[in-house]
Short mmCIF file of C-alpha atoms in Angstrom, two decimals:
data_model
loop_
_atom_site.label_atom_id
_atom_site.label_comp_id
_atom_site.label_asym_id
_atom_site.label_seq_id
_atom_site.Cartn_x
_atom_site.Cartn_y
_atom_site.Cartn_z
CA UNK A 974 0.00 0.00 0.00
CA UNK A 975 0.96 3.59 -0.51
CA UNK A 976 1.92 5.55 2.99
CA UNK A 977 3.02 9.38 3.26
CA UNK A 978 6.15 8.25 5.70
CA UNK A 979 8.83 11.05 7.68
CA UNK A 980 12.11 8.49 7.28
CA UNK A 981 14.52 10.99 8.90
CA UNK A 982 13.87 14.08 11.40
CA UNK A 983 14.30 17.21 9.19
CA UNK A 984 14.06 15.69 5.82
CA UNK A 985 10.94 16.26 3.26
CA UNK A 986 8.13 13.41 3.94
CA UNK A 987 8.25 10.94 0.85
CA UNK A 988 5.38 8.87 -0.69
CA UNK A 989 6.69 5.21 -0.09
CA UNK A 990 5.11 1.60 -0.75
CA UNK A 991 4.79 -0.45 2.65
CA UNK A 992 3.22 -3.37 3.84
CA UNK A 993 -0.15 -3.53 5.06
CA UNK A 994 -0.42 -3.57 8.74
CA UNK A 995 -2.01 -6.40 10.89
CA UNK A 996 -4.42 -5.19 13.58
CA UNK A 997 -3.76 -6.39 17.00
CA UNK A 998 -5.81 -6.83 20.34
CA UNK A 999 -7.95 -3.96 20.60
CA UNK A 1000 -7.17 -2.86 17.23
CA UNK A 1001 -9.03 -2.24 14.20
CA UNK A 1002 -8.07 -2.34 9.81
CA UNK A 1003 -9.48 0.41 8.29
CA UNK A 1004 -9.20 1.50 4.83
CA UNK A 1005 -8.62 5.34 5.26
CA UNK A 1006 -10.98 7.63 3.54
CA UNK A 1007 -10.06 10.64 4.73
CA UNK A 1008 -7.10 12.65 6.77
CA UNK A 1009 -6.88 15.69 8.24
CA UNK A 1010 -4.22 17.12 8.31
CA UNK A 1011 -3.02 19.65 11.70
CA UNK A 1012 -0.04 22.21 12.21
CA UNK A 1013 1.54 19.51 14.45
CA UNK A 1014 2.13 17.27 11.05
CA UNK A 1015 4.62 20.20 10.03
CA UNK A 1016 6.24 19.55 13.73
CA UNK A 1017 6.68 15.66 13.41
CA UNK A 1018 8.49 16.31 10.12
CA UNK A 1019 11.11 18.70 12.06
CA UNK A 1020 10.81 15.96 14.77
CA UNK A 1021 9.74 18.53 17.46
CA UNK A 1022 6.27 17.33 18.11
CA UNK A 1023 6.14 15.93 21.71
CA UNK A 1024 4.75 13.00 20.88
CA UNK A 1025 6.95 12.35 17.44
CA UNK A 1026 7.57 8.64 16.88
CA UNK A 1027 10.74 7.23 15.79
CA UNK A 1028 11.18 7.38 12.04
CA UNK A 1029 10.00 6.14 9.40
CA UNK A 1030 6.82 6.88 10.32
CA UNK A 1031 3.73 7.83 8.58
CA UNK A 1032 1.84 11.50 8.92
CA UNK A 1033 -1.33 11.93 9.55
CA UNK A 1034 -3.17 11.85 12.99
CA UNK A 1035 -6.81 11.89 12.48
CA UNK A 1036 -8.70 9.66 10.04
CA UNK A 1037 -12.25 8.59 9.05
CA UNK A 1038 -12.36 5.56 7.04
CA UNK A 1039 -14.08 2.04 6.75
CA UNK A 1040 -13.27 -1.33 9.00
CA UNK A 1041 -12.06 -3.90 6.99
CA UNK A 1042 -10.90 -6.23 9.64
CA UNK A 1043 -11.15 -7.14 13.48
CA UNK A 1044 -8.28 -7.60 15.99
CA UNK A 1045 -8.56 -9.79 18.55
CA UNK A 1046 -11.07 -8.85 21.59
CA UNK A 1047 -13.12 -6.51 19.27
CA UNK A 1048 -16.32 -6.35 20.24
CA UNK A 1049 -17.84 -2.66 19.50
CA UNK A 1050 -17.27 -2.27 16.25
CA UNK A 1051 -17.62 -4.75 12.78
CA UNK A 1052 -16.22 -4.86 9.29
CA UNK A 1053 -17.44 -2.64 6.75
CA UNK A 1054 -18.44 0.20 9.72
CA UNK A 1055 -17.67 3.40 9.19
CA UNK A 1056 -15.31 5.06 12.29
CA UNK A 1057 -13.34 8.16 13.13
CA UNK A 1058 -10.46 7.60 15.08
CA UNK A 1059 -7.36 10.12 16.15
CA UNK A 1060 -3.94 7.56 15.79
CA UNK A 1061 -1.67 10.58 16.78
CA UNK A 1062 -0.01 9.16 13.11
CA UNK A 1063 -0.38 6.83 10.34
CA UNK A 1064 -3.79 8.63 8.88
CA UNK A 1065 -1.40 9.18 5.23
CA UNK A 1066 -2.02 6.28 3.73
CA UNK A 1067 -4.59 3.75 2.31
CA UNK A 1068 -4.76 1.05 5.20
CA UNK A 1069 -4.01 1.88 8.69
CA UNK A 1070 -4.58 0.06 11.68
CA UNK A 1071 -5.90 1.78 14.69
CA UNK A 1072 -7.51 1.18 18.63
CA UNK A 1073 -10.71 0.82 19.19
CA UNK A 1074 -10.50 2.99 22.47
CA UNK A 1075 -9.53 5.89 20.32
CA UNK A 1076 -12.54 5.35 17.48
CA UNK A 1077 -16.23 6.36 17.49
CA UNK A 1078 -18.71 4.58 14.64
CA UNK A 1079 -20.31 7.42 12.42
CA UNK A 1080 -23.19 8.02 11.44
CA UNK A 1081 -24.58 7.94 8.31
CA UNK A 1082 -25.40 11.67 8.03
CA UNK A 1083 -21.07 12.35 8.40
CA UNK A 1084 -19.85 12.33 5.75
CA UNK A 1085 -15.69 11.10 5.98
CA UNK A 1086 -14.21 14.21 5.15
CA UNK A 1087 -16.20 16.24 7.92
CA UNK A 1088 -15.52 13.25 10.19
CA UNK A 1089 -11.95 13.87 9.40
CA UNK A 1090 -12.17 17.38 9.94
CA UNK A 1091 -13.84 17.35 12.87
CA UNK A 1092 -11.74 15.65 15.67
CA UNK A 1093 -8.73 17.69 16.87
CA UNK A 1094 -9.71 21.13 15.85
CA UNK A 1095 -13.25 20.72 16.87
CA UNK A 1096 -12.03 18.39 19.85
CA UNK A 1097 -9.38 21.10 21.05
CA UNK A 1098 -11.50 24.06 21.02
CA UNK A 1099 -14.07 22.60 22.82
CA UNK A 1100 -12.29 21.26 25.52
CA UNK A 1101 -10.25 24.35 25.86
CA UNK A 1102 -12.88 26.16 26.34
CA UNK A 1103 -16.18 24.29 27.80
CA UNK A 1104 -13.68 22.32 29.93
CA UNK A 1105 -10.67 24.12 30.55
CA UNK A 1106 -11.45 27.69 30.40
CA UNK A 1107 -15.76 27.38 31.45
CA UNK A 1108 -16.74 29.87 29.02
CA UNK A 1109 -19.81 31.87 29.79
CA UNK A 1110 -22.53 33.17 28.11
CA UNK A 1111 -21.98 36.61 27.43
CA UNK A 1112 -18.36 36.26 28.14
CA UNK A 1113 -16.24 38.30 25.38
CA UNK A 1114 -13.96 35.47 23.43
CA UNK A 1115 -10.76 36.66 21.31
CA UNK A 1116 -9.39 34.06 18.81
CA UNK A 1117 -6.09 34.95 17.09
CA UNK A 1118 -5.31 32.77 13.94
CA UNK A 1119 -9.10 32.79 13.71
CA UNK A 1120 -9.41 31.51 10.30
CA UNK A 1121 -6.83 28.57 10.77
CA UNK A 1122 -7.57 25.03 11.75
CA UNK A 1123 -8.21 25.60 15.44
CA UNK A 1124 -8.72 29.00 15.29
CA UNK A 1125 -11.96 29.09 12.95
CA UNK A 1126 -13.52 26.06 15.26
CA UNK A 1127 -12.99 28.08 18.44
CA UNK A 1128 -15.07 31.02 16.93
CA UNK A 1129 -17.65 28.66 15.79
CA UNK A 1130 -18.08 26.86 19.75
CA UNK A 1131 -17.66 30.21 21.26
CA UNK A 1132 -20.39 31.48 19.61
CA UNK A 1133 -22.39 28.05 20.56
CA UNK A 1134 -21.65 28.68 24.25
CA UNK A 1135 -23.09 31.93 23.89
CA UNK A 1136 -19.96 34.19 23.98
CA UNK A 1137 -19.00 37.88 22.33
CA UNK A 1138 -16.35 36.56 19.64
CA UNK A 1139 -13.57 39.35 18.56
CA UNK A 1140 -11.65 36.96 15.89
CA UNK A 1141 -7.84 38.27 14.12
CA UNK A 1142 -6.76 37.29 11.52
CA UNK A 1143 -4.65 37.98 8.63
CA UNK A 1144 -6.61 39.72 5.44
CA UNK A 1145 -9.79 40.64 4.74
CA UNK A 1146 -10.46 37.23 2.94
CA UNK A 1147 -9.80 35.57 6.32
CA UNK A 1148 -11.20 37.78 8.22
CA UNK A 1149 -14.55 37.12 6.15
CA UNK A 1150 -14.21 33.57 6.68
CA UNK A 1151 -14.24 34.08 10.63
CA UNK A 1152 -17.29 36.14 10.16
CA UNK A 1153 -18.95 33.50 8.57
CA UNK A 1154 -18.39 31.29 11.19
CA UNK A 1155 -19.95 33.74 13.91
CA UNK A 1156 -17.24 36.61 14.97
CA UNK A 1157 -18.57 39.51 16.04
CA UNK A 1158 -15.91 41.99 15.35
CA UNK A 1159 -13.04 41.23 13.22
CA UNK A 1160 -9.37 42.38 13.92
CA UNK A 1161 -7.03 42.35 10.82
CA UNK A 1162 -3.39 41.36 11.75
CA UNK A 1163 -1.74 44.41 10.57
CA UNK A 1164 -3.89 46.82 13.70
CA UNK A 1165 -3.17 47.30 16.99
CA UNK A 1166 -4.55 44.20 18.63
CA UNK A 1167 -4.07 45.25 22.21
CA UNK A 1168 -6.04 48.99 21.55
CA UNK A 1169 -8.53 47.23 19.40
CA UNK A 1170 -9.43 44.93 22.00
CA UNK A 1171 -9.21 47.12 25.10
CA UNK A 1172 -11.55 49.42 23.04
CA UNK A 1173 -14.33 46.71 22.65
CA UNK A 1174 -13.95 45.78 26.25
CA UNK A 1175 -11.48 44.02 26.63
CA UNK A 1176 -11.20 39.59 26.42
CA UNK A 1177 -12.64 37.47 29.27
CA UNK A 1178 -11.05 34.48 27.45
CA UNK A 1179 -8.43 34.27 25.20
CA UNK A 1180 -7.91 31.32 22.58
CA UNK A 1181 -4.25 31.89 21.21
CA UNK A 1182 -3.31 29.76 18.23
CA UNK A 1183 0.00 32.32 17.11
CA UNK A 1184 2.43 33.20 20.38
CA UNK A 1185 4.88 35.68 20.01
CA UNK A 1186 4.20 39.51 20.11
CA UNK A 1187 0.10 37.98 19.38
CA UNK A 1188 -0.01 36.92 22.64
CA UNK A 1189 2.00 39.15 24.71
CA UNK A 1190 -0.66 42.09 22.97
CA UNK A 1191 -3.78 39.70 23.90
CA UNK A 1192 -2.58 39.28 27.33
CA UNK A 1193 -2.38 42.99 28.13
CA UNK A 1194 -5.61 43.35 26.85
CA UNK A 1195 -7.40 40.55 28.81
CA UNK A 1196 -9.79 41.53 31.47
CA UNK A 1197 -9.73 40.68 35.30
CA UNK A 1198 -10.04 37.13 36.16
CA UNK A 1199 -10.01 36.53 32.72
CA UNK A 1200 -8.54 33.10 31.25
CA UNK A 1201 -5.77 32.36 28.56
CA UNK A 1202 -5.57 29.45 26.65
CA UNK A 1203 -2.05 29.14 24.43
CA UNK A 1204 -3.04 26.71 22.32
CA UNK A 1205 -0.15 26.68 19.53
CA UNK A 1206 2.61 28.74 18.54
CA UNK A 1207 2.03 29.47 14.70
CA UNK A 1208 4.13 32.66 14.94
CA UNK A 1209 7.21 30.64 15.94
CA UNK A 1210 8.05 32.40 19.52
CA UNK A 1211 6.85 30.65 22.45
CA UNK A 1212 5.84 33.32 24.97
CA UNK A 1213 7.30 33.88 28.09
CA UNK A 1214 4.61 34.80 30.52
CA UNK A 1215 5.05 37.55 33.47
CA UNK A 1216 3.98 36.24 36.83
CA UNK A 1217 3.58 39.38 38.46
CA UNK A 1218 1.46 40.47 35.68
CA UNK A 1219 -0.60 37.47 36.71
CA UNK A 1220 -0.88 38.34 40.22
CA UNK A 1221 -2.03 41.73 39.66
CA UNK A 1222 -5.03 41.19 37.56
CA UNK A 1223 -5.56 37.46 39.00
CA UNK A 1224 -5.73 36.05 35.30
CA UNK A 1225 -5.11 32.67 34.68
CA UNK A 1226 -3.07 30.69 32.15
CA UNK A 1227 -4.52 27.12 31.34
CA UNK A 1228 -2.53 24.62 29.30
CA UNK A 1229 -4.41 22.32 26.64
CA UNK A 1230 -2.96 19.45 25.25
CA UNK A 1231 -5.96 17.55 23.48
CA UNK A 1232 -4.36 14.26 22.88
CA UNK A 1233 -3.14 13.68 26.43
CA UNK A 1234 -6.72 13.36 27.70
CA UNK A 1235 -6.53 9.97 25.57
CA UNK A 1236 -3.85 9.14 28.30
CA UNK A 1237 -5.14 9.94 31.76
CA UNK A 1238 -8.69 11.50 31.30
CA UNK A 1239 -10.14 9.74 27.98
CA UNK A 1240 -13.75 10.57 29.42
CA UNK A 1241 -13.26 14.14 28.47
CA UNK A 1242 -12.79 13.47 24.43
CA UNK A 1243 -15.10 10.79 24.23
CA UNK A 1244 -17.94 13.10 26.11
CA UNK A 1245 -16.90 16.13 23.64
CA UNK A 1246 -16.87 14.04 20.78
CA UNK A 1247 -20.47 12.99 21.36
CA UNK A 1248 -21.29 17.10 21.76
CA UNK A 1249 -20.10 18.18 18.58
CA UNK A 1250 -21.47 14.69 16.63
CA UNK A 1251 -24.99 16.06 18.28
CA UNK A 1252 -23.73 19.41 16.98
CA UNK A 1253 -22.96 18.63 14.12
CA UNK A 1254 -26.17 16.40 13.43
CA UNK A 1255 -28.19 18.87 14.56
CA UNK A 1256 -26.74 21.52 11.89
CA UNK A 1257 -25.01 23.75 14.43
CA UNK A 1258 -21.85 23.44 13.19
CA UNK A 1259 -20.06 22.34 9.85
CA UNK A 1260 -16.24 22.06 9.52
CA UNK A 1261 -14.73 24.27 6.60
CA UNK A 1262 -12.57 22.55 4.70
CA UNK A 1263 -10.64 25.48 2.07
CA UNK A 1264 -8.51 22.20 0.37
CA UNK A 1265 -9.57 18.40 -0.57
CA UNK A 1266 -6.22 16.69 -1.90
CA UNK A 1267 -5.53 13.22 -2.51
CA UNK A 1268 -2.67 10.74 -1.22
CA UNK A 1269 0.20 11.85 -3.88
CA UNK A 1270 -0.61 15.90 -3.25
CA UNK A 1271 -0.16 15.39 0.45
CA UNK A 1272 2.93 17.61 0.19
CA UNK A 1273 0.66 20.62 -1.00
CA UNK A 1274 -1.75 20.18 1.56
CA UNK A 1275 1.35 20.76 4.02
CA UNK A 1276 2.47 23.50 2.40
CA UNK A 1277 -0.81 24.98 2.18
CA UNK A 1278 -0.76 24.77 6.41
CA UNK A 1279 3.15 25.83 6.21
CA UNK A 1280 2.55 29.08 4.27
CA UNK A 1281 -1.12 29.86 6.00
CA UNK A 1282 -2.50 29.58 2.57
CA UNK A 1283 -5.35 27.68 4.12
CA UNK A 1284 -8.66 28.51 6.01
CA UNK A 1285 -9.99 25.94 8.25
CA UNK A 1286 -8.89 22.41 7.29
CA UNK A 1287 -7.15 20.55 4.82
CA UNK A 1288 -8.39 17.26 4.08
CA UNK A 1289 -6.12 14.34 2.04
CA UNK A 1290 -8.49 11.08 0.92
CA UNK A 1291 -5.54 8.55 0.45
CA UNK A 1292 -9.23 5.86 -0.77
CA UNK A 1293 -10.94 8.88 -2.78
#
């Protein structure tokens, strides 16, 4: 079978042919419909992703695809269902084999690319903020990188929870995709984010998706008591955050790492899964996918997240 595979930390992901995995206990074939693919693909290639495996590897960490066959002590799911799962890698390519403790059975009305799309952006933002960060209704929201993978979802589940949404982004094209999705006011990244801000109010919760100068300016501009979730580090700079300023306007900093919930608190994805499926069933939400690729354009689609050429998600389909 054909895999997108990282063979050596640092150098350009190839296509390569490979053998077809075997499931094991607790494991599940599937042929692979759909990927999506997530800024921390660009980090396993550098091999700075915290969870990076050891090369070769293949990309990819969130899939919707068909079972084809059963490891041993499956019992939830059968052939020829239809399942998401989030592997953490191996979604870039036409088999993969993945656990059944980290896949949900669709249904019918998903189709695999939204499935695909859905998981770790959709998955993040709503952790980080009905979980982590208990946003409120009528709570004011900022979202920087708001028309990127996790940025656009956090608009669009900020707006569900019944917050004030204040989305940047770069250009008016992006900035019209954010309104779309539910921002209230729109901050172009070229302005003054911390006077912008400050003059709407100021942020009760910030969802920070860049770093850098992004966040130092949305930190000085976030309210009392208010809540900041770094979520990424697009911009390149991880920031360095002042205690003191902390202490004087008792804000708080929560860390979200999505995938480590699978590890010590699995309850939490599997119950905000189920939200957004009855979300998305209910027609409350729909992922925006800007780019459908398949298997041998891979490389664009990583580009495409490399040079922020993308809004929302890019999707691969490694089985059309």
């Amino acid at each position: 079978m054909r895999a997108f595979q990282v063979l050596q930390a640092g150098s350009p992901p190839q296509l390569v042919e490979i053998d077809r995995p075997e499931p094991g206990p607790g494991q599940v074939s599937v042929r692979i419909r759909a990927c999506g693919l997530n800024f921390a693909d660009l980090l396993m290639v550098k091999g700075t992703y915290q969870d990076t495996p050891e090369p070769p590897f293949t990309l990819g960490m969130e899939i919707a695809g068909e079972v084809t066959k059963l490891g041993d002590r499956v019992t939830d799911l059968d052939v020829r269902d239809r399942i998401a799962a989030f592997g953490g890698h191996g979604g870039l390519a036409e088999h993969g084999v993945f656990d059944v403790a980290r896949s949900v059975r669709l249904p019918d009305a998903m189709s695999d690319t939204d499935a695909a799309a859905l998981q770790i952006a959709y998955g993040t933002s709503h952790v980080a903020l009905a979980h982590r960060a208990r946003l409120q209704p009528g709570e004011t929201l900022l979202v920087t990188g708001a028309a990127g993978g996790v940025g656009l979802t956090a608009v669009e589940i900020g707006k569900l929870l019944g917050a004030r949404v204040i989305a940047q982004a770069r250009g008016a094209a992006k900035l019209e995709v954010a309104r779309e999705a539910g921002a209230d006011h729109l901050i172009d990244a070229g302005e003054d984010l911390r006077a912008r801000v400050l003059d709407l109010g100021g942020a009760d919760v910030v969802y920070d998706a860049i770093g850098g100068d992004v966040f130092k300016a949305a930190f000085r501009a976030t309210n009392p008591e208010g809540r900041l979730l770094p979520i990424g580090f697009a911009g390149g700079e991880v920031p360095q955050i002042p205690a003191n300023h902390l202490l004087v306007k008792n804000l708080s900093v929560l860390g979200v790492y999505f995938g480590a919930y699978l590890g010590f608190r699995p309850e939490v994805v599997r119950d905000s899964f189920e939200t957004l499926i009855g979300w998305y069933l209910a027609g409350r939400l729909r992922p925006h996918v800007s780019h459908v690729l398949p298997l041998d354009r891979a490389d664009e689609g990583l580009a495409l997240l490399r040079e922020r050429k993308s809004t929302g998600k890019v999707v691969i389909t490694p089985g059309g």
